[in-house]
């Protein structure tokens, strides 16, 4: 009674990951046959006598000199030919070596990924993925420990049998995060968000009503109905894993909210949730001047926002309110979007429809 059922789609899922692997350099040693009877190995001719024959004439002397010169020229020519052959062989060796070094082979390797519940040994991997949101490594690790310790709702994508984290998704109830105090990174980020939205509301009466409604979910009367959604992944994660990652999260939330067999206090934090506050990295043209003033920009329905992950645009399209702001702890701007939990299933279905099937 009350034990958490095994999550759907927790079975292993294979995905191909193509890597460019450079071949090891092979030095081809071309065997060159030695030339016999060359240089010192050549059979030397008998030495000429140092004494002239008594019957020698000047013409004989000139003939002898011409013969010696001819032998010398012949020997030099043979040495030159041998040197040319050696240079040709060296050039052939260099060409073979360069050809082999430039040969690149594309190798396809298969990996088996698992969709697992959160556990403490995933904290370090999650910390690495959080660095775009929280630059301070100590703060990032503190947030990673909070995420990895919440086993009821949250999913990690890891290689089969390993603890390396390739992606994660989770929802943290805001009522629970507020209990952690001002040292909690999420509370600090939401404080930056509230300050930026208030500045925007005070500068224009047209945006004050929408801003006040938004702030009710972040720091007002609706905090207990709101959970912060975080998801991160490596850029080279196979796209076929993105759909099941969000599907697991949506099913986790559904199970946590509707399983009435347990009175666990952690589960009670999820039963009252009606909205998620999605925090997603993005960029927007001409954002610098606006963000420099410390304000937030209403981007609901703004098609000019470029999101880090394609699925964040789908979530934002189903939001009731969305603001772009720059957290102090982050290196990039973020969009904070309020999305009804009842719209999550529709969002996940739309995400899955955009992903091509896995080739078997």
Short mmCIF file of C-alpha atoms in Angstrom, two decimals:
data_model
loop_
_atom_site.label_atom_id
_atom_site.label_comp_id
_atom_site.label_asym_id
_atom_site.label_seq_id
_atom_site.Cartn_x
_atom_site.Cartn_y
_atom_site.Cartn_z
CA UNK A 1 0.00 0.00 0.00
CA UNK A 2 1.28 3.40 -0.93
CA UNK A 3 4.37 2.16 -2.76
CA UNK A 4 5.08 4.00 -5.97
CA UNK A 5 4.23 2.03 -9.08
CA UNK A 6 6.99 1.47 -11.62
CA UNK A 7 6.94 4.30 -14.13
CA UNK A 8 5.91 3.56 -17.69
CA UNK A 9 8.63 3.83 -20.30
CA UNK A 10 11.31 2.92 -17.78
CA UNK A 11 12.37 0.06 -20.02
CA UNK A 12 15.64 0.37 -21.87
CA UNK A 13 15.50 2.31 -25.08
CA UNK A 14 18.22 2.11 -27.72
CA UNK A 15 19.38 5.06 -29.76
CA UNK A 16 22.15 5.42 -32.33
CA UNK A 17 24.84 7.94 -31.68
CA UNK A 18 27.14 8.52 -34.67
CA UNK A 19 30.66 9.62 -33.89
CA UNK A 20 33.47 10.63 -36.16
CA UNK A 21 36.41 8.44 -35.18
CA UNK A 22 39.75 9.14 -36.82
CA UNK A 23 41.73 6.11 -37.89
CA UNK A 24 45.03 5.53 -36.24
CA UNK A 25 47.93 6.75 -38.30
CA UNK A 26 49.51 3.82 -40.12
CA UNK A 27 53.02 4.38 -41.22
CA UNK A 28 53.47 2.27 -44.34
CA UNK A 29 57.07 1.13 -44.64
CA UNK A 30 57.70 0.37 -48.27
CA UNK A 31 60.45 -2.21 -48.69
CA UNK A 32 63.04 -1.15 -51.19
CA UNK A 33 65.35 -3.82 -52.63
CA UNK A 34 69.03 -3.06 -52.23
CA UNK A 35 71.13 -2.76 -55.31
CA UNK A 36 74.00 -5.19 -55.28
CA UNK A 37 77.49 -4.47 -56.45
CA UNK A 38 77.26 -0.77 -55.71
CA UNK A 39 79.87 1.27 -53.90
CA UNK A 40 81.94 -0.80 -51.50
CA UNK A 41 80.06 -3.99 -52.43
CA UNK A 42 80.98 -3.67 -56.03
CA UNK A 43 83.76 -5.97 -57.23
CA UNK A 44 86.78 -3.75 -57.45
CA UNK A 45 88.93 -3.88 -60.51
CA UNK A 46 92.60 -4.85 -60.20
CA UNK A 47 94.74 -1.89 -59.30
CA UNK A 48 96.77 -0.55 -62.08
CA UNK A 49 100.49 -0.95 -61.79
CA UNK A 50 102.38 2.09 -60.62
CA UNK A 51 105.20 1.39 -62.88
CA UNK A 52 104.98 2.20 -66.54
CA UNK A 53 106.01 -0.43 -68.97
CA UNK A 54 109.25 0.26 -70.55
CA UNK A 55 107.61 0.32 -73.91
CA UNK A 56 104.92 2.90 -73.02
CA UNK A 57 104.48 6.01 -75.14
CA UNK A 58 102.76 9.35 -74.58
CA UNK A 59 99.77 8.07 -76.52
CA UNK A 60 99.53 5.12 -74.11
CA UNK A 61 99.55 7.50 -71.18
CA UNK A 62 96.71 9.57 -72.61
CA UNK A 63 94.73 6.41 -73.36
CA UNK A 64 95.19 5.25 -69.77
CA UNK A 65 94.01 8.61 -68.42
CA UNK A 66 90.92 8.51 -70.68
CA UNK A 67 90.03 5.00 -69.46
CA UNK A 68 90.29 6.05 -65.82
CA UNK A 69 88.11 9.09 -66.49
CA UNK A 70 85.52 6.93 -68.24
CA UNK A 71 85.41 4.50 -65.29
CA UNK A 72 85.02 7.43 -62.88
CA UNK A 73 82.14 8.93 -64.90
CA UNK A 74 80.39 5.56 -65.08
CA UNK A 75 80.63 5.11 -61.31
CA UNK A 76 79.23 8.61 -60.67
CA UNK A 77 76.31 7.95 -63.02
CA UNK A 78 75.42 4.71 -61.22
CA UNK A 79 75.48 6.50 -57.87
CA UNK A 80 73.17 9.25 -59.22
CA UNK A 81 70.68 6.66 -60.52
CA UNK A 82 70.68 4.89 -57.15
CA UNK A 83 70.02 8.22 -55.35
CA UNK A 84 67.12 9.05 -57.70
CA UNK A 85 65.50 5.67 -57.04
CA UNK A 86 65.77 6.22 -53.27
CA UNK A 87 64.15 9.68 -53.51
CA UNK A 88 61.29 8.28 -55.60
CA UNK A 89 60.69 5.59 -52.96
CA UNK A 90 60.69 8.20 -50.17
CA UNK A 91 58.12 10.29 -52.05
CA UNK A 92 55.91 7.22 -52.48
CA UNK A 93 56.16 6.51 -48.75
CA UNK A 94 55.16 10.10 -47.89
CA UNK A 95 52.15 9.94 -50.23
CA UNK A 96 50.94 6.68 -48.67
CA UNK A 97 51.40 8.09 -45.16
CA UNK A 98 49.45 11.29 -45.93
CA UNK A 99 46.66 9.35 -47.59
CA UNK A 100 46.24 7.07 -44.57
CA UNK A 101 46.42 9.93 -42.06
CA UNK A 102 43.63 11.80 -43.84
CA UNK A 103 41.31 8.80 -43.94
CA UNK A 104 38.29 9.34 -41.60
CA UNK A 105 35.87 6.52 -40.95
CA UNK A 106 32.33 7.07 -39.65
CA UNK A 107 31.53 4.53 -36.96
CA UNK A 108 28.01 3.98 -35.57
CA UNK A 109 27.85 2.86 -31.95
CA UNK A 110 24.71 1.71 -30.15
CA UNK A 111 23.94 2.72 -26.57
CA UNK A 112 21.12 1.65 -24.28
CA UNK A 113 19.58 4.48 -22.25
CA UNK A 114 17.48 4.12 -19.12
CA UNK A 115 14.75 6.38 -17.75
CA UNK A 116 15.24 6.21 -13.99
CA UNK A 117 13.73 7.74 -10.87
CA UNK A 118 15.86 10.30 -9.06
CA UNK A 119 18.53 9.15 -6.62
CA UNK A 120 21.37 10.82 -4.75
CA UNK A 121 24.21 9.63 -7.00
CA UNK A 122 22.74 11.61 -9.91
CA UNK A 123 23.48 14.91 -8.13
CA UNK A 124 26.88 15.53 -9.75
CA UNK A 125 25.57 14.94 -13.28
CA UNK A 126 22.57 17.19 -12.68
CA UNK A 127 24.90 19.86 -11.29
CA UNK A 128 26.81 19.94 -14.59
CA UNK A 129 23.58 20.43 -16.56
CA UNK A 130 22.43 23.23 -14.23
CA UNK A 131 25.47 25.44 -14.82
CA UNK A 132 23.66 27.53 -17.45
CA UNK A 133 21.04 28.41 -14.84
CA UNK A 134 23.27 28.70 -11.76
CA UNK A 135 26.86 29.67 -12.52
CA UNK A 136 28.13 29.34 -8.96
CA UNK A 137 29.24 25.67 -8.68
CA UNK A 138 28.40 25.47 -4.97
CA UNK A 139 24.88 26.82 -5.48
CA UNK A 140 24.40 24.60 -8.54
CA UNK A 141 25.34 21.54 -6.50
CA UNK A 142 22.98 22.53 -3.69
CA UNK A 143 20.12 22.74 -6.18
CA UNK A 144 21.20 19.44 -7.77
CA UNK A 145 21.01 17.71 -4.37
CA UNK A 146 17.47 19.04 -3.86
CA UNK A 147 16.44 17.73 -7.28
CA UNK A 148 18.09 14.31 -6.91
CA UNK A 149 16.64 13.75 -3.42
CA UNK A 150 13.05 14.13 -4.66
CA UNK A 151 12.26 10.60 -5.82
CA UNK A 152 8.49 10.96 -6.16
CA UNK A 153 8.51 13.20 -9.26
CA UNK A 154 11.45 13.45 -11.64
CA UNK A 155 13.28 11.45 -14.29
CA UNK A 156 16.93 11.00 -15.28
CA UNK A 157 18.21 9.66 -18.59
CA UNK A 158 21.36 7.60 -18.03
CA UNK A 159 23.33 4.93 -19.85
CA UNK A 160 22.46 1.38 -18.93
CA UNK A 161 24.04 0.46 -15.61
CA UNK A 162 25.76 3.85 -15.17
CA UNK A 163 25.20 7.00 -13.15
CA UNK A 164 26.26 9.56 -15.78
CA UNK A 165 23.35 11.95 -16.34
CA UNK A 166 22.53 12.89 -19.93
CA UNK A 167 19.20 14.62 -19.22
CA UNK A 168 16.71 15.22 -16.43
CA UNK A 169 13.29 16.75 -15.83
CA UNK A 170 11.52 17.55 -12.59
CA UNK A 171 8.91 19.72 -10.87
CA UNK A 172 9.66 21.25 -7.44
CA UNK A 173 6.63 22.48 -5.40
CA UNK A 174 7.12 26.17 -4.60
CA UNK A 175 5.66 25.77 -1.12
CA UNK A 176 8.42 23.28 -0.34
CA UNK A 177 11.18 25.43 -1.85
CA UNK A 178 10.18 28.45 0.22
CA UNK A 179 10.82 26.45 3.38
CA UNK A 180 14.49 26.23 2.37
CA UNK A 181 14.93 29.97 2.90
CA UNK A 182 16.92 32.65 1.13
CA UNK A 183 19.91 30.38 0.51
CA UNK A 184 17.91 28.26 -1.91
CA UNK A 185 18.97 29.03 -5.54
CA UNK A 186 15.39 28.68 -6.82
CA UNK A 187 14.11 31.19 -4.25
CA UNK A 188 16.86 33.63 -5.29
CA UNK A 189 15.98 33.25 -8.98
CA UNK A 190 12.28 33.82 -8.28
CA UNK A 191 13.17 36.89 -6.21
CA UNK A 192 15.00 38.27 -9.27
CA UNK A 193 11.93 37.45 -11.37
CA UNK A 194 9.54 39.21 -8.99
CA UNK A 195 11.71 42.32 -8.84
CA UNK A 196 11.97 42.51 -12.65
CA UNK A 197 8.21 42.04 -13.17
CA UNK A 198 7.41 44.72 -10.55
CA UNK A 199 9.69 47.19 -12.35
CA UNK A 200 7.88 46.50 -15.60
CA UNK A 201 4.46 46.94 -13.96
CA UNK A 202 5.41 50.24 -12.35
CA UNK A 203 6.55 51.73 -15.67
CA UNK A 204 3.33 51.02 -17.56
CA UNK A 205 -0.29 50.83 -16.44
CA UNK A 206 -1.08 48.61 -19.44
CA UNK A 207 1.01 45.73 -18.06
CA UNK A 208 0.28 46.13 -14.34
CA UNK A 209 -2.81 43.90 -14.29
CA UNK A 210 -1.08 41.00 -16.06
CA UNK A 211 2.01 41.42 -13.90
CA UNK A 212 0.00 41.29 -10.69
CA UNK A 213 -1.68 38.06 -11.82
CA UNK A 214 1.70 36.56 -12.69
CA UNK A 215 3.18 37.52 -9.30
CA UNK A 216 0.37 35.70 -7.49
CA UNK A 217 1.86 32.41 -8.76
CA UNK A 218 5.45 33.36 -7.93
CA UNK A 219 5.20 35.02 -4.53
CA UNK A 220 1.51 35.59 -3.80
CA UNK A 221 -1.61 33.71 -2.85
CA UNK A 222 -1.23 31.00 -5.50
CA UNK A 223 2.25 29.81 -4.52
CA UNK A 224 0.86 26.60 -3.01
CA UNK A 225 -0.70 25.73 -6.38
CA UNK A 226 2.54 26.25 -8.34
CA UNK A 227 5.56 24.03 -8.98
CA UNK A 228 8.81 25.02 -10.70
CA UNK A 229 9.59 22.89 -13.76
CA UNK A 230 13.25 22.38 -14.68
CA UNK A 231 14.61 20.24 -17.49
CA UNK A 232 18.09 20.10 -19.01
CA UNK A 233 19.93 17.83 -21.43
CA UNK A 234 23.13 17.62 -23.40
CA UNK A 235 22.87 19.00 -26.92
CA UNK A 236 23.89 15.69 -28.53
CA UNK A 237 21.28 13.61 -26.70
CA UNK A 238 19.34 11.55 -29.29
CA UNK A 239 16.19 13.52 -30.02
CA UNK A 240 14.09 10.33 -29.81
CA UNK A 241 14.61 10.38 -26.03
CA UNK A 242 13.13 13.86 -25.53
CA UNK A 243 9.49 12.80 -25.89
CA UNK A 244 9.66 9.93 -23.35
CA UNK A 245 11.56 12.23 -20.95
CA UNK A 246 8.64 14.68 -20.76
CA UNK A 247 6.05 11.91 -20.92
CA UNK A 248 7.55 10.34 -17.80
CA UNK A 249 7.38 13.67 -15.96
CA UNK A 250 3.74 14.21 -16.92
CA UNK A 251 2.85 10.70 -15.73
CA UNK A 252 4.81 11.20 -12.51
CA UNK A 253 2.76 14.30 -11.72
CA UNK A 254 -0.47 12.51 -12.50
CA UNK A 255 0.44 9.60 -10.23
CA UNK A 256 1.58 11.89 -7.39
CA UNK A 257 -1.63 13.93 -7.52
CA UNK A 258 -4.16 11.13 -7.84
CA UNK A 259 -2.72 8.31 -5.74
CA UNK A 260 -4.73 8.54 -2.53
CA UNK A 261 -3.34 5.36 -0.97
CA UNK A 262 -0.53 7.25 0.77
CA UNK A 263 -0.49 10.12 3.24
CA UNK A 264 3.18 10.87 2.58
CA UNK A 265 3.96 14.54 3.24
CA UNK A 266 5.99 14.84 0.06
CA UNK A 267 3.06 13.60 -1.98
CA UNK A 268 0.76 16.12 -0.28
CA UNK A 269 2.90 18.92 -1.76
CA UNK A 270 1.92 17.77 -5.25
CA UNK A 271 -1.79 17.18 -4.70
CA UNK A 272 -2.51 20.90 -4.52
CA UNK A 273 -0.54 21.81 -7.68
CA UNK A 274 -2.52 23.32 -10.55
CA UNK A 275 0.19 25.17 -12.48
CA UNK A 276 3.85 24.80 -13.32
CA UNK A 277 6.30 27.68 -13.57
CA UNK A 278 8.60 26.70 -16.44
CA UNK A 279 12.11 28.20 -16.37
CA UNK A 280 13.77 27.90 -19.77
CA UNK A 281 16.88 29.50 -21.32
CA UNK A 282 16.34 31.67 -24.39
CA UNK A 283 17.47 34.69 -26.38
CA UNK A 284 15.68 37.61 -28.00
CA UNK A 285 16.82 40.21 -30.50
CA UNK A 286 17.42 43.67 -28.97
CA UNK A 287 17.04 42.26 -25.46
CA UNK A 288 20.22 43.87 -24.06
CA UNK A 289 18.84 47.38 -23.48
CA UNK A 290 15.65 46.12 -21.86
CA UNK A 291 17.40 43.64 -19.57
CA UNK A 292 20.04 46.20 -18.64
CA UNK A 293 17.30 48.21 -16.96
CA UNK A 294 16.50 45.21 -14.76
CA UNK A 295 12.98 44.82 -16.16
CA UNK A 296 11.05 41.80 -17.37
CA UNK A 297 9.55 41.62 -20.84
CA UNK A 298 6.12 40.13 -21.50
CA UNK A 299 6.77 37.54 -24.26
CA UNK A 300 3.46 35.69 -24.28
CA UNK A 301 2.71 35.12 -27.98
CA UNK A 302 6.08 36.61 -29.01
CA UNK A 303 7.40 34.55 -31.95
CA UNK A 304 10.82 36.25 -31.84
CA UNK A 305 12.04 34.33 -28.79
CA UNK A 306 14.66 31.68 -29.54
CA UNK A 307 14.55 28.86 -27.00
CA UNK A 308 17.43 26.59 -26.00
CA UNK A 309 15.19 23.53 -26.44
CA UNK A 310 12.48 23.32 -29.08
CA UNK A 311 9.91 21.89 -26.66
CA UNK A 312 10.00 25.02 -24.51
CA UNK A 313 8.29 26.93 -27.30
CA UNK A 314 5.43 24.41 -27.20
CA UNK A 315 5.08 24.77 -23.43
CA UNK A 316 5.10 28.58 -23.71
CA UNK A 317 2.45 28.52 -26.45
CA UNK A 318 0.14 26.85 -23.92
CA UNK A 319 1.01 29.25 -21.09
CA UNK A 320 -1.34 31.83 -19.58
CA UNK A 321 1.51 34.23 -18.82
CA UNK A 322 5.21 34.47 -19.75
CA UNK A 323 8.00 36.93 -18.94
CA UNK A 324 11.59 37.13 -20.10
CA UNK A 325 14.12 38.18 -17.44
CA UNK A 326 17.80 37.84 -16.51
CA UNK A 327 18.53 36.00 -13.24
CA UNK A 328 21.60 37.30 -11.42
CA UNK A 329 22.93 33.76 -11.03
CA UNK A 330 22.59 32.94 -14.72
CA UNK A 331 24.72 33.72 -17.76
CA UNK A 332 21.74 33.86 -20.12
CA UNK A 333 18.18 35.27 -20.10
CA UNK A 334 15.31 32.99 -19.11
CA UNK A 335 11.62 32.83 -19.81
CA UNK A 336 9.32 32.14 -16.86
CA UNK A 337 6.00 30.76 -18.14
CA UNK A 338 2.90 29.77 -16.16
CA UNK A 339 1.42 26.60 -17.73
CA UNK A 340 -1.73 24.84 -16.41
CA UNK A 341 -1.01 21.23 -15.43
CA UNK A 342 -4.11 20.24 -17.39
CA UNK A 343 -2.29 21.38 -20.56
CA UNK A 344 0.80 19.22 -19.98
CA UNK A 345 -0.54 16.15 -21.76
CA UNK A 346 -1.39 18.24 -24.82
CA UNK A 347 2.12 19.74 -24.79
CA UNK A 348 3.80 16.33 -24.51
CA UNK A 349 1.73 14.93 -27.38
CA UNK A 350 2.73 17.88 -29.57
CA UNK A 351 6.41 17.35 -28.68
CA UNK A 352 6.24 13.64 -29.55
CA UNK A 353 4.61 14.40 -32.91
CA UNK A 354 7.62 16.53 -33.90
CA UNK A 355 10.16 13.79 -33.19
CA UNK A 356 11.01 11.27 -35.93
CA UNK A 357 10.68 7.60 -34.97
CA UNK A 358 13.68 5.50 -33.99
CA UNK A 359 15.18 3.46 -36.83
CA UNK A 360 15.20 -0.19 -35.84
#
